[in-house]
Tab-separated table of C-alpha atoms in Angstrom:
chain	number	residue	atom	x	y	z
A	6	MET	CA	0.000	0.000	0.000
A	7	ALA	CA	2.866	2.389	0.888
A	8	SER	CA	4.533	1.643	-2.457
A	9	SER	CA	1.315	2.399	-4.290
A	10	LEU	CA	0.974	5.745	-2.521
A	11	LEU	CA	4.557	6.730	-3.236
A	12	ASN	CA	4.131	5.828	-6.900
A	13	THR	CA	0.981	7.961	-7.010
A	14	VAL	CA	2.716	10.927	-5.413
A	15	SER	CA	5.786	10.438	-7.581
A	16	SER	CA	3.788	10.467	-10.773
A	17	SER	CA	1.588	13.355	-9.643
A	18	ILE	CA	4.135	15.933	-8.483
A	19	ARG	CA	4.790	17.638	-11.791
A	20	LEU	CA	5.189	21.325	-12.257
A	21	PRO	CA	3.221	22.546	-15.238
A	22	ASN	CA	4.147	25.464	-17.440
A	23	SER	CA	0.582	26.506	-18.163
A	24	SER	CA	-0.581	29.245	-15.818
A	25	SER	CA	-4.192	28.258	-16.412
A	26	HIS	CA	-3.723	24.796	-14.857
A	27	ARG	CA	-4.948	24.408	-11.282
A	28	CYS	CA	-1.505	23.233	-10.212
A	29	ARG	CA	0.199	26.569	-10.570
A	30	ALA	CA	3.646	27.069	-12.089
A	31	LEU	CA	6.527	28.775	-10.401
A	32	PRO	CA	7.780	31.911	-12.146
A	33	PHE	CA	11.423	31.075	-11.424
A	34	ALA	CA	11.772	27.456	-12.521
A	35	THR	CA	10.955	25.039	-15.267
A	36	PRO	CA	9.119	21.741	-14.825
A	37	ILE	CA	10.606	18.711	-13.183
A	38	SER	CA	9.559	15.115	-13.322
A	39	LEU	CA	9.974	12.245	-10.891
A	40	SER	CA	10.770	8.714	-11.984
A	41	ARG	CA	11.255	5.437	-10.170
A	42	SER	CA	13.748	2.829	-11.247
A	43	ARG	CA	14.115	-0.637	-9.746
A	44	ARG	CA	16.938	0.548	-7.547
A	45	ARG	CA	16.113	4.069	-6.434
A	46	PHE	CA	13.989	7.168	-6.799
A	47	THR	CA	15.570	9.834	-8.956
A	48	ILE	CA	14.753	13.487	-9.423
A	49	ARG	CA	15.689	15.113	-12.678
A	50	ALA	CA	15.172	18.620	-13.988
A	51	THR	CA	13.848	19.093	-17.488
A	52	GLU	CA	15.063	21.973	-19.623
A	53	THR	CA	17.029	23.341	-16.662
A	54	ASP	CA	20.361	22.313	-15.263
A	55	ALA	CA	19.688	21.610	-11.584
A	56	ASN	CA	23.082	23.044	-10.703
A	57	GLU	CA	22.013	26.355	-12.162
A	58	VAL	CA	18.966	26.626	-9.889
A	59	LYS	CA	20.387	28.307	-6.817
A	60	SER	CA	18.668	29.733	-3.760
A	61	LYS	CA	18.426	33.468	-4.056
A	62	ALA	CA	17.307	36.340	-1.881
A	63	PRO	CA	13.646	37.271	-2.257
A	64	GLU	CA	12.980	40.425	-4.225
A	65	THR	CA	9.835	41.388	-2.342
A	66	ALA	CA	9.775	41.635	1.447
A	67	PRO	CA	6.690	42.183	3.637
A	68	ALA	CA	8.566	44.737	5.684
A	69	ALA	CA	12.094	46.026	5.992
A	70	SER	CA	12.134	45.068	9.669
A	71	GLY	CA	10.869	41.500	9.396
A	72	SER	CA	11.164	39.295	12.463
A	73	GLY	CA	13.619	36.404	12.609
A	74	PHE	CA	11.360	34.743	15.178
A	75	ASN	CA	8.385	34.965	12.812
A	76	GLN	CA	10.562	33.558	10.035
A	77	ILE	CA	11.434	30.440	12.013
A	78	LEU	CA	7.798	29.934	13.050
A	79	GLY	CA	6.593	30.371	9.451
A	80	ILE	CA	4.120	33.187	10.125
A	81	LYS	CA	3.458	36.658	8.704
A	82	GLY	CA	6.011	39.416	9.168
A	83	ALA	CA	8.960	37.085	8.616
A	84	LYS	CA	12.485	38.335	8.079
A	85	GLN	CA	13.850	37.603	4.615
A	86	GLU	CA	16.442	34.824	4.791
A	87	THR	CA	19.007	33.342	2.427
A	88	ASP	CA	20.161	30.592	4.804
A	89	ILE	CA	18.695	27.438	3.236
A	90	TRP	CA	18.212	25.607	6.542
A	91	LYS	CA	16.268	28.471	8.079
A	92	ILE	CA	14.140	28.560	4.923
A	93	ARG	CA	13.552	24.807	5.164
A	94	VAL	CA	12.343	25.186	8.751
A	95	GLN	CA	10.109	28.090	7.726
A	96	LEU	CA	8.399	25.911	5.106
A	97	THR	CA	7.442	23.351	7.765
A	98	LYS	CA	5.667	26.103	9.767
A	99	PRO	CA	6.651	25.118	13.326
A	100	VAL	CA	3.825	27.303	14.618
A	101	THR	CA	1.428	24.581	13.391
A	102	TRP	CA	3.136	21.730	15.262
A	103	PRO	CA	1.773	22.316	18.825
A	104	PRO	CA	-1.845	21.223	18.088
A	105	LEU	CA	-0.567	17.926	16.640
A	106	ILE	CA	1.805	17.386	19.555
A	107	TRP	CA	-1.020	18.190	21.960
A	108	GLY	CA	-3.295	15.771	20.133
A	109	VAL	CA	-0.826	12.979	20.898
A	110	VAL	CA	-0.945	13.985	24.585
A	111	CYS	CA	-4.758	13.835	24.495
A	112	GLY	CA	-4.733	10.396	22.880
A	113	ALA	CA	-2.249	9.081	25.431
A	114	ALA	CA	-4.402	10.478	28.238
A	115	ALA	CA	-7.575	8.969	26.748
A	116	SER	CA	-5.920	5.537	26.558
A	117	GLY	CA	-5.692	5.378	30.343
A	118	ASN	CA	-2.452	3.407	29.952
A	119	PHE	CA	0.199	6.127	29.845
A	120	HIS	CA	2.632	6.009	32.758
A	121	TRP	CA	5.391	8.440	33.643
A	122	THR	CA	8.152	5.975	32.891
A	123	VAL	CA	11.213	6.618	30.755
A	124	GLU	CA	9.921	4.239	28.085
A	125	ASP	CA	6.438	5.754	27.828
A	126	VAL	CA	7.820	9.298	27.752
A	127	ALA	CA	10.284	8.284	25.019
A	128	LYS	CA	7.490	6.676	22.972
A	129	SER	CA	5.362	9.790	23.259
A	130	ILE	CA	8.253	12.043	22.179
A	131	VAL	CA	8.877	9.918	19.074
A	132	CYS	CA	5.134	10.003	18.302
A	133	MET	CA	5.152	13.791	18.682
A	134	MET	CA	8.116	14.072	16.307
A	135	MET	CA	6.276	11.910	13.786
A	136	SER	CA	3.093	13.991	14.060
A	137	GLY	CA	4.710	17.432	14.284
A	138	PRO	CA	8.049	18.132	12.571
A	139	PHE	CA	7.849	15.244	10.096
A	140	LEU	CA	4.266	14.747	8.898
A	141	THR	CA	2.980	18.250	9.656
A	142	GLY	CA	6.162	19.615	8.098
A	143	TYR	CA	5.487	17.450	5.038
A	144	THR	CA	1.893	18.715	4.912
A	145	GLN	CA	2.889	22.378	5.151
A	146	THR	CA	5.686	22.088	2.593
A	147	ILE	CA	3.562	20.347	-0.017
A	148	ASN	CA	0.717	22.796	0.611
A	149	ASP	CA	3.036	25.759	0.035
A	150	TRP	CA	4.286	24.082	-3.135
A	151	TYR	CA	0.834	23.751	-4.671
A	152	ASP	CA	-0.195	27.196	-3.384
A	153	ARG	CA	2.782	28.963	-4.910
A	154	ASP	CA	0.797	31.022	-7.428
A	155	ILE	CA	-1.805	32.038	-4.824
A	156	ASP	CA	1.028	33.041	-2.490
A	157	ALA	CA	2.546	34.990	-5.393
A	158	ILE	CA	-0.598	37.140	-5.200
A	159	ASN	CA	-1.207	37.241	-1.438
A	160	GLU	CA	2.293	36.786	0.024
A	161	PRO	CA	4.894	37.119	-2.765
A	162	TYR	CA	7.708	37.278	-0.218
A	163	ARG	CA	7.176	33.657	0.897
A	164	PRO	CA	10.127	31.328	0.167
A	165	ILE	CA	8.721	29.454	-2.843
A	166	PRO	CA	7.118	32.240	-4.934
A	167	SER	CA	10.018	34.591	-4.162
A	168	GLY	CA	12.611	32.071	-5.340
A	169	ALA	CA	14.427	31.812	-1.994
A	170	ILE	CA	14.449	28.010	-2.363
A	171	SER	CA	14.737	26.011	-5.567
A	172	GLU	CA	12.143	23.570	-6.877
A	173	GLN	CA	14.456	20.595	-6.416
A	174	GLU	CA	15.167	21.546	-2.809
A	175	VAL	CA	11.432	21.695	-2.099
A	176	ILE	CA	10.730	18.273	-3.628
A	177	THR	CA	13.643	16.738	-1.713
A	178	GLN	CA	12.263	18.169	1.532
A	179	VAL	CA	8.810	16.720	0.821
A	180	TRP	CA	10.235	13.212	0.352
A	181	VAL	CA	12.561	13.333	3.360
A	182	LEU	CA	9.775	14.450	5.708
A	183	LEU	CA	7.234	11.966	4.330
A	184	LEU	CA	9.537	8.942	4.445
A	185	GLY	CA	10.910	10.003	7.819
A	186	GLY	CA	7.406	10.227	9.299
A	187	LEU	CA	6.386	6.846	7.903
A	188	GLY	CA	9.615	5.337	9.185
A	189	LEU	CA	8.983	6.620	12.714
A	190	ALA	CA	5.444	5.209	12.563
A	191	GLY	CA	6.825	1.780	11.701
A	192	ILE	CA	9.311	1.984	14.577
A	193	LEU	CA	6.482	2.851	16.996
A	194	ASP	CA	4.476	-0.174	15.862
A	195	VAL	CA	7.421	-2.461	16.612
A	196	TRP	CA	8.103	-0.677	19.911
A	197	ALA	CA	4.471	-1.013	21.030
A	198	GLY	CA	4.345	-4.674	19.991
A	199	HIS	CA	1.431	-4.190	17.586
A	200	ASN	CA	0.361	-7.267	15.644
A	201	PHE	CA	-1.245	-4.926	13.090
A	202	PRO	CA	0.798	-1.842	12.036
A	203	THR	CA	-1.783	0.657	13.299
A	204	MET	CA	0.626	3.572	13.615
A	205	PHE	CA	1.997	3.073	10.114
A	206	TYR	CA	-1.445	3.018	8.525
A	207	LEU	CA	-2.573	6.064	10.502
A	208	ALA	CA	0.517	7.923	9.273
A	209	LEU	CA	-0.001	6.672	5.733
A	210	GLY	CA	-3.676	7.679	5.718
A	211	GLY	CA	-2.914	11.108	7.146
A	212	SER	CA	-0.182	11.672	4.573
A	213	PHE	CA	-2.541	10.695	1.766
A	214	ILE	CA	-5.203	13.121	3.028
A	215	SER	CA	-2.556	15.853	3.199
A	216	TYR	CA	-1.570	15.167	-0.392
A	217	ILE	CA	-5.073	15.178	-1.881
A	218	TYR	CA	-5.903	18.251	0.212
A	219	SER	CA	-3.285	20.286	-1.651
A	220	ALA	CA	-2.647	18.529	-4.964
A	221	PRO	CA	-4.734	18.157	-8.118
A	222	PRO	CA	-6.798	16.542	-9.402
A	223	LEU	CA	-8.799	16.168	-6.151
A	224	LYS	CA	-7.379	19.225	-4.329
A	225	LEU	CA	-9.862	19.068	-1.451
A	226	LYS	CA	-9.138	22.646	-0.451
A	227	GLN	CA	-10.988	23.817	-3.572
A	228	ASN	CA	-14.171	23.052	-1.623
A	229	GLY	CA	-14.380	25.027	1.611
A	230	TRP	CA	-16.473	22.477	3.498
A	231	ILE	CA	-14.654	19.280	2.535
A	232	GLY	CA	-11.186	20.790	2.604
A	233	ASN	CA	-11.564	22.496	5.962
A	234	PHE	CA	-13.077	19.413	7.588
A	235	ALA	CA	-10.222	17.276	6.250
A	236	LEU	CA	-7.781	19.787	7.713
A	237	GLY	CA	-9.636	19.869	11.032
A	238	ALA	CA	-9.677	16.070	11.281
A	239	SER	CA	-5.960	15.950	10.498
A	240	TYR	CA	-5.212	18.345	13.345
A	241	ILE	CA	-7.595	16.917	15.957
A	242	SER	CA	-8.533	13.313	15.200
A	243	LEU	CA	-5.365	11.828	13.686
A	244	PRO	CA	-2.857	12.759	16.426
A	245	TRP	CA	-5.377	11.736	19.098
A	246	TRP	CA	-5.821	8.356	17.371
A	247	ALA	CA	-2.048	7.941	17.150
A	248	GLY	CA	-1.532	8.667	20.847
A	249	GLN	CA	-4.347	6.377	21.923
A	250	ALA	CA	-3.335	3.545	19.579
A	251	LEU	CA	0.259	3.766	20.817
A	252	PHE	CA	-0.640	3.277	24.474
A	253	GLY	CA	-4.003	1.518	24.325
A	254	THR	CA	-6.846	0.570	22.008
A	255	LEU	CA	-8.505	2.871	19.499
A	256	THR	CA	-12.260	2.297	19.920
A	257	PRO	CA	-15.171	3.189	17.585
A	258	ASP	CA	-16.752	5.583	20.098
A	259	ILE	CA	-13.514	7.585	20.315
A	260	ILE	CA	-13.247	7.678	16.521
A	261	VAL	CA	-16.780	9.121	16.277
A	262	LEU	CA	-16.247	11.573	19.149
A	263	THR	CA	-13.009	12.970	17.713
A	264	LEU	CA	-14.455	13.253	14.208
A	265	LEU	CA	-17.293	15.318	15.676
A	266	TYR	CA	-14.733	17.420	17.531
A	267	SER	CA	-13.044	17.971	14.160
A	268	ILE	CA	-15.945	20.234	13.170
A	269	ALA	CA	-14.343	22.739	15.542
A	270	GLY	CA	-11.150	22.169	13.569
A	271	LEU	CA	-13.107	23.077	10.428
A	272	GLY	CA	-13.861	26.426	12.048
A	273	ILE	CA	-10.206	26.967	12.919
A	274	ALA	CA	-9.227	26.194	9.325
A	275	ILE	CA	-11.614	28.893	8.057
A	276	VAL	CA	-9.634	31.490	10.042
A	277	ASN	CA	-6.710	31.028	7.654
A	278	ASP	CA	-8.911	31.448	4.564
A	279	PHE	CA	-9.575	35.153	5.091
A	280	LYS	CA	-6.017	36.260	4.328
A	281	SER	CA	-6.136	34.400	0.986
A	282	VAL	CA	-9.466	35.662	-0.349
A	283	GLU	CA	-7.987	37.661	-3.226
A	284	GLY	CA	-5.811	34.824	-4.485
A	285	ASP	CA	-8.515	32.173	-3.928
A	286	ARG	CA	-11.043	34.187	-5.895
A	287	LYS	CA	-8.639	34.679	-8.811
A	288	MET	CA	-7.762	30.977	-8.871
A	289	GLY	CA	-11.372	29.796	-8.534
A	290	LEU	CA	-10.965	28.164	-5.096
A	291	GLN	CA	-14.268	28.070	-3.246
A	292	SER	CA	-13.106	28.828	0.269
A	293	LEU	CA	-15.998	29.764	2.546
A	294	PRO	CA	-15.141	33.513	2.610
A	295	VAL	CA	-15.227	33.433	-1.223
A	296	ALA	CA	-18.369	31.297	-1.462
A	297	PHE	CA	-20.454	33.019	1.224
A	298	GLY	CA	-18.807	36.397	1.650
A	299	GLU	CA	-16.524	37.387	4.483
A	300	GLU	CA	-19.247	38.512	6.886
A	301	THR	CA	-21.214	35.259	6.685
A	302	ALA	CA	-18.036	33.163	6.773
A	303	LYS	CA	-16.997	34.815	10.041
A	304	TRP	CA	-20.153	33.557	11.745
A	305	ILE	CA	-19.866	30.096	10.183
A	306	CYS	CA	-16.344	29.958	11.602
A	307	VAL	CA	-17.187	30.893	15.200
A	308	GLY	CA	-20.389	28.837	15.080
A	309	ALA	CA	-18.504	25.691	14.090
A	310	ILE	CA	-15.990	26.217	16.898
A	311	ASP	CA	-18.435	27.090	19.684
A	312	ILE	CA	-21.404	24.853	18.874
A	313	THR	CA	-19.163	21.807	18.492
A	314	GLN	CA	-17.587	22.303	21.902
A	315	LEU	CA	-20.956	22.967	23.556
A	316	SER	CA	-22.268	19.753	21.990
A	317	ILE	CA	-19.300	17.812	23.391
A	318	ALA	CA	-19.982	19.354	26.809
A	319	GLY	CA	-23.588	18.180	26.497
A	320	TYR	CA	-22.354	14.692	25.652
A	321	LEU	CA	-20.125	14.628	28.732
A	322	LEU	CA	-23.008	15.808	30.901
A	323	GLY	CA	-25.251	13.064	29.513
A	324	ALA	CA	-22.490	10.521	30.140
A	325	GLY	CA	-22.529	11.370	33.833
A	326	LYS	CA	-19.409	13.574	33.830
A	327	PRO	CA	-20.819	16.931	35.000
A	328	TYR	CA	-17.520	18.328	36.301
A	329	TYR	CA	-15.746	17.679	33.013
A	330	ALA	CA	-18.694	19.222	31.156
A	331	LEU	CA	-18.552	22.302	33.396
A	332	ALA	CA	-14.785	22.623	32.885
A	333	LEU	CA	-15.256	22.483	29.111
A	334	VAL	CA	-17.942	25.193	29.203
A	335	GLY	CA	-15.575	27.323	31.295
A	336	LEU	CA	-12.939	26.980	28.566
A	337	ILE	CA	-15.394	27.952	25.825
A	338	ALA	CA	-16.206	31.308	27.475
A	339	PRO	CA	-12.792	32.986	26.869
A	340	GLN	CA	-12.825	31.755	23.274
A	341	VAL	CA	-16.109	33.590	22.700
A	342	PHE	CA	-14.640	36.704	24.330
A	343	PHE	CA	-11.623	36.722	21.981
A	344	GLN	CA	-13.844	36.052	18.984
A	345	PHE	CA	-15.667	39.314	19.631
A	346	LYS	CA	-12.530	41.206	20.638
A	347	TYR	CA	-10.435	40.199	17.637
A	348	PHE	CA	-11.768	37.850	15.007
A	349	LEU	CA	-15.250	39.257	14.362
A	350	LYS	CA	-13.822	42.785	14.185
A	351	ASP	CA	-11.226	42.030	11.504
A	352	PRO	CA	-10.280	38.411	10.732
A	353	VAL	CA	-7.333	39.463	8.560
A	354	LYS	CA	-5.782	42.086	10.818
A	355	TYR	CA	-6.226	40.127	14.038
A	356	ASP	CA	-5.922	36.503	12.877
A	357	VAL	CA	-2.624	35.862	14.686
A	358	LYS	CA	-3.750	37.618	17.871
A	359	TYR	CA	-7.036	35.728	17.853
A	360	GLN	CA	-5.462	32.336	17.352
A	361	ALA	CA	-2.770	32.994	19.960
A	362	SER	CA	-5.405	34.114	22.471
A	363	ALA	CA	-8.257	31.670	21.854
A	364	GLN	CA	-6.736	28.402	20.679
A	365	PRO	CA	-4.959	27.538	23.957
A	366	PHE	CA	-8.401	27.255	25.555
A	367	LEU	CA	-9.643	25.014	22.751
A	368	ILE	CA	-6.748	22.591	23.075
A	369	LEU	CA	-7.152	22.545	26.875
A	370	GLY	CA	-10.768	21.566	26.202
A	371	LEU	CA	-9.487	18.654	24.126
A	372	LEU	CA	-7.475	17.429	27.104
A	373	VAL	CA	-10.475	17.764	29.396
A	374	THR	CA	-12.490	15.619	26.992
A	375	ALA	CA	-9.671	13.080	26.734
A	376	LEU	CA	-9.419	12.763	30.527
A	377	ALA	CA	-13.202	12.387	30.754
A	378	THR	CA	-13.223	9.523	28.254
A	379	SER	CA	-10.346	7.740	30.038
A	380	HIS	CA	-12.359	7.294	33.246
């Protein structure tokens, strides 16, 4: 199954010249193709000598006084860099790793079998590395690759559209992160003594969803509902499942509960759509702010986040866990406050402030739910 997926990705990652194709072309490079021989994967450049494609300094900066801290995290206001390793880290967007790492913590807590031993802590750290730096880094890099023409409109100073990193360097990074994440998943299966490689297949499935989310022909992100739910499930359900499967048993009721919780993740994903409205509209992507208008999309976003969590609180109350339900409601209240203070006022101007202020309470709510289900 893994071989089939790699062949699919290998044959699909092609960089077209036509600007009208949904998979947009980079202005600074010519197409490449990937081929697989019996002995190894090879990457070859067509019409361009790979040695001539060098990293170069971006020509357009967001601000003269960009932040080096923002650059490493992969967020707006980044300092322009020419150091290739700093650029590589930027592409993985470390700011997006914490929810995945936290999801592993929630899954381990929900299993009821995590113990503060050296072995269990080591297992959890490896699982966090798989979920965060490797597979989330893979997801973010491949998403930036297929969004390069939209970023050329909305954020032309980003590493790929600006030419700060070459096409071959990007493709190499995608493969290293993907294969590294799958390799760690396999190691965890052996370490946990699984008869069925649960961790490997969870990693493989998540990687496949990440690919079809960004890449044509499916490109799930073209549809605001499907794409955002897939993103939400990848950030909430998958790491939880990985943590629980590593230390215990992944049960059907937990799968359903976390998929429902992923509707809140759908709302979080909408937050990032507002800054890309201009590019999405030009490229024909039906993000919810494009499809419904920014005002309506704002309320869809906060509704998905708040109603989902209130529904989970109701479930916990009905399951005879009133204190957990009350704690979850208490964590929803500050999220609503920050929605009115920041997000509903201006989702583009205050997106970073809103997410930094409100999301810690959402992920604490995930842990409350995980602890409730473990008892």
